[in-house]
Amino acid sequence: MKSGDASQDNHPQGAPAHIANLWSTYDFAKAGMQGFKVGAGLNYLGKTFSDITDVNSAPSYVIGNATFSYDKSMWGFHLNVDNFTNRRYFLAANAAGAYVGNSAAVYGQVTFNLGSHR
């Protein structure tokens, strides 16, 4: 017989049953120049619930990310693409709905290392 506790045998709030990340990078040379790197990855988050009664939920999702970089001893260039398929996904559910995840975004960075000499 089930007790009067509405949360018995339900999922914990905001904790998905499954999380997975798969990422790979590849270093290579182009035209004799070392220091290039490309990479891509997938992030999976299972269904999450807004509270311990399992009433409201955010569905599971998979998003893809990618990176490209070139590094030398004194400087580097990095380009990252988050959610490259521009999938609409929800980070967490709440009583009023859910928080929408970030849409596709591109980030760039240039670094200088003035103390390094090779």
mmCIF file of C-alpha atoms in Angstrom:
data_model
loop_
_atom_site.group_PDB
_atom_site.id
_atom_site.type_symbol
_atom_site.label_atom_id
_atom_site.label_comp_id
_atom_site.label_asym_id
_atom_site.label_seq_id
_atom_site.Cartn_x
_atom_site.Cartn_y
_atom_site.Cartn_z
ATOM 1 C CA MET A 1 0.000 0.000 0.000
ATOM 2 C CA LYS A 2 1.321 3.425 -0.965
ATOM 3 C CA SER A 3 1.582 6.012 1.788
ATOM 4 C CA GLY A 4 0.025 9.472 1.598
ATOM 5 C CA ASP A 5 3.374 11.002 0.591
ATOM 6 C CA ALA A 6 2.890 12.318 -2.984
ATOM 7 C CA SER A 7 6.641 12.264 -3.584
ATOM 8 C CA GLN A 8 7.243 8.587 -2.780
ATOM 9 C CA ASP A 9 8.955 6.736 -5.675
ATOM 10 C CA ASN A 10 9.206 9.959 -7.728
ATOM 11 C CA HIS A 11 12.270 11.614 -9.237
ATOM 12 C CA PRO A 12 14.376 14.152 -7.314
ATOM 13 C CA GLN A 13 13.779 17.780 -8.292
ATOM 14 C CA GLY A 14 16.026 18.937 -11.158
ATOM 15 C CA ALA A 15 18.077 15.718 -11.242
ATOM 16 C CA PRO A 16 17.938 13.843 -14.550
ATOM 17 C CA ALA A 17 18.232 10.062 -14.517
ATOM 18 C CA HIS A 18 20.917 10.224 -17.240
ATOM 19 C CA ILE A 19 23.614 12.675 -18.354
ATOM 20 C CA ALA A 20 26.166 11.983 -21.091
ATOM 21 C CA ASN A 21 28.874 13.988 -22.829
ATOM 22 C CA LEU A 22 30.926 12.827 -25.789
ATOM 23 C CA TRP A 23 33.757 15.022 -27.058
ATOM 24 C CA SER A 24 36.716 14.485 -29.352
ATOM 25 C CA THR A 25 39.498 16.738 -30.617
ATOM 26 C CA TYR A 26 42.068 16.276 -33.356
ATOM 27 C CA ASP A 27 45.453 18.049 -33.539
ATOM 28 C CA PHE A 28 46.923 18.521 -37.002
ATOM 29 C CA ALA A 29 49.375 20.485 -39.151
ATOM 30 C CA LYS A 30 48.461 22.436 -42.288
ATOM 31 C CA ALA A 31 51.053 23.499 -44.876
ATOM 32 C CA GLY A 32 53.797 22.527 -42.428
ATOM 33 C CA MET A 33 52.350 24.707 -39.654
ATOM 34 C CA GLN A 34 51.757 22.870 -36.351
ATOM 35 C CA GLY A 35 49.186 23.964 -33.767
ATOM 36 C CA PHE A 36 45.774 23.450 -35.411
ATOM 37 C CA LYS A 37 42.986 21.696 -33.496
ATOM 38 C CA VAL A 38 39.372 20.854 -34.348
ATOM 39 C CA GLY A 39 36.825 19.207 -32.127
ATOM 40 C CA ALA A 40 33.171 18.415 -31.741
ATOM 41 C CA GLY A 41 30.962 17.039 -29.037
ATOM 42 C CA LEU A 42 27.460 16.132 -27.970
ATOM 43 C CA ASN A 43 25.799 16.860 -24.628
ATOM 44 C CA TYR A 44 22.780 14.835 -23.483
ATOM 45 C CA LEU A 45 20.582 15.614 -20.489
ATOM 46 C CA GLY A 46 17.659 13.368 -19.577
ATOM 47 C CA LYS A 47 14.191 14.497 -18.583
ATOM 48 C CA THR A 48 14.095 16.621 -15.413
ATOM 49 C CA PHE A 49 11.200 17.392 -13.093
ATOM 50 C CA SER A 50 10.248 20.710 -11.471
ATOM 51 C CA ASP A 51 9.459 19.182 -8.082
ATOM 52 C CA ILE A 52 9.244 15.863 -6.270
ATOM 53 C CA THR A 53 5.644 15.241 -7.352
ATOM 54 C CA ASP A 54 6.720 14.637 -11.006
ATOM 55 C CA VAL A 55 3.982 16.985 -12.293
ATOM 56 C CA ASN A 56 5.962 19.423 -14.502
ATOM 57 C CA SER A 57 9.019 18.373 -16.492
ATOM 58 C CA ALA A 58 11.536 19.505 -19.081
ATOM 59 C CA PRO A 59 12.138 16.955 -21.861
ATOM 60 C CA SER A 60 15.507 15.362 -22.533
ATOM 61 C CA TYR A 61 17.773 16.936 -25.152
ATOM 62 C CA VAL A 62 20.985 16.542 -27.122
ATOM 63 C CA ILE A 63 22.965 19.562 -28.338
ATOM 64 C CA GLY A 64 26.154 19.703 -30.384
ATOM 65 C CA ASN A 65 29.192 21.928 -29.877
ATOM 66 C CA ALA A 66 32.354 22.447 -31.913
ATOM 67 C CA THR A 67 35.744 24.121 -31.625
ATOM 68 C CA PHE A 68 38.563 25.239 -33.891
ATOM 69 C CA SER A 69 41.861 26.646 -32.677
ATOM 70 C CA TYR A 70 45.355 27.566 -33.734
ATOM 71 C CA ASP A 71 48.061 27.977 -31.111
ATOM 72 C CA LYS A 72 51.623 29.251 -31.429
ATOM 73 C CA SER A 73 54.080 29.847 -28.614
ATOM 74 C CA MET A 74 53.222 33.542 -28.200
ATOM 75 C CA TRP A 75 49.598 33.711 -29.363
ATOM 76 C CA GLY A 76 46.507 31.673 -30.093
ATOM 77 C CA PHE A 77 43.122 31.893 -31.786
ATOM 78 C CA HIS A 78 40.085 29.926 -30.570
ATOM 79 C CA LEU A 79 36.604 29.690 -32.088
ATOM 80 C CA ASN A 80 33.784 27.832 -30.314
ATOM 81 C CA VAL A 81 30.289 27.100 -31.595
ATOM 82 C CA ASP A 82 27.693 26.126 -28.998
ATOM 83 C CA ASN A 83 24.458 24.370 -29.987
ATOM 84 C CA PHE A 84 25.470 24.384 -33.662
ATOM 85 C CA THR A 85 22.123 22.883 -34.786
ATOM 86 C CA ASN A 86 20.304 25.725 -32.981
ATOM 87 C CA ARG A 87 18.084 23.189 -31.200
ATOM 88 C CA ARG A 88 15.500 24.635 -28.819
ATOM 89 C CA TYR A 89 15.863 22.915 -25.470
ATOM 90 C CA PHE A 90 14.891 23.456 -21.867
ATOM 91 C CA LEU A 91 17.380 23.447 -18.999
ATOM 92 C CA ALA A 92 14.980 22.936 -16.115
ATOM 93 C CA ALA A 93 11.270 22.883 -15.405
ATOM 94 C CA ASN A 94 9.505 25.021 -12.825
ATOM 95 C CA ALA A 95 5.893 25.470 -11.735
ATOM 96 C CA ALA A 96 5.243 28.041 -14.504
ATOM 97 C CA GLY A 97 7.038 26.281 -17.385
ATOM 98 C CA ALA A 98 10.740 25.819 -18.096
ATOM 99 C CA TYR A 99 13.980 27.738 -18.612
ATOM 100 C CA VAL A 100 14.961 27.844 -22.286
ATOM 101 C CA GLY A 101 18.563 26.892 -23.103
ATOM 102 C CA ASN A 102 20.878 29.027 -25.215
ATOM 103 C CA SER A 103 20.396 29.193 -28.964
ATOM 104 C CA ALA A 104 23.322 28.751 -31.359
ATOM 105 C CA ALA A 105 26.248 30.998 -30.459
ATOM 106 C CA VAL A 106 29.768 31.593 -31.757
ATOM 107 C CA TYR A 107 32.569 32.748 -29.457
ATOM 108 C CA GLY A 108 36.045 33.819 -30.480
ATOM 109 C CA GLN A 109 39.146 34.460 -28.428
ATOM 110 C CA VAL A 110 42.635 35.684 -29.226
ATOM 111 C CA THR A 111 45.310 35.122 -26.570
ATOM 112 C CA PHE A 112 48.780 36.557 -26.233
ATOM 113 C CA ASN A 113 51.504 35.071 -24.061
ATOM 114 C CA LEU A 114 54.205 37.736 -23.835
ATOM 115 C CA GLY A 115 56.295 35.732 -21.358
ATOM 116 C CA SER A 116 56.762 32.697 -23.634
ATOM 117 C CA HIS A 117 59.582 32.315 -26.111
ATOM 118 C CA ARG A 118 60.274 29.204 -28.212
#
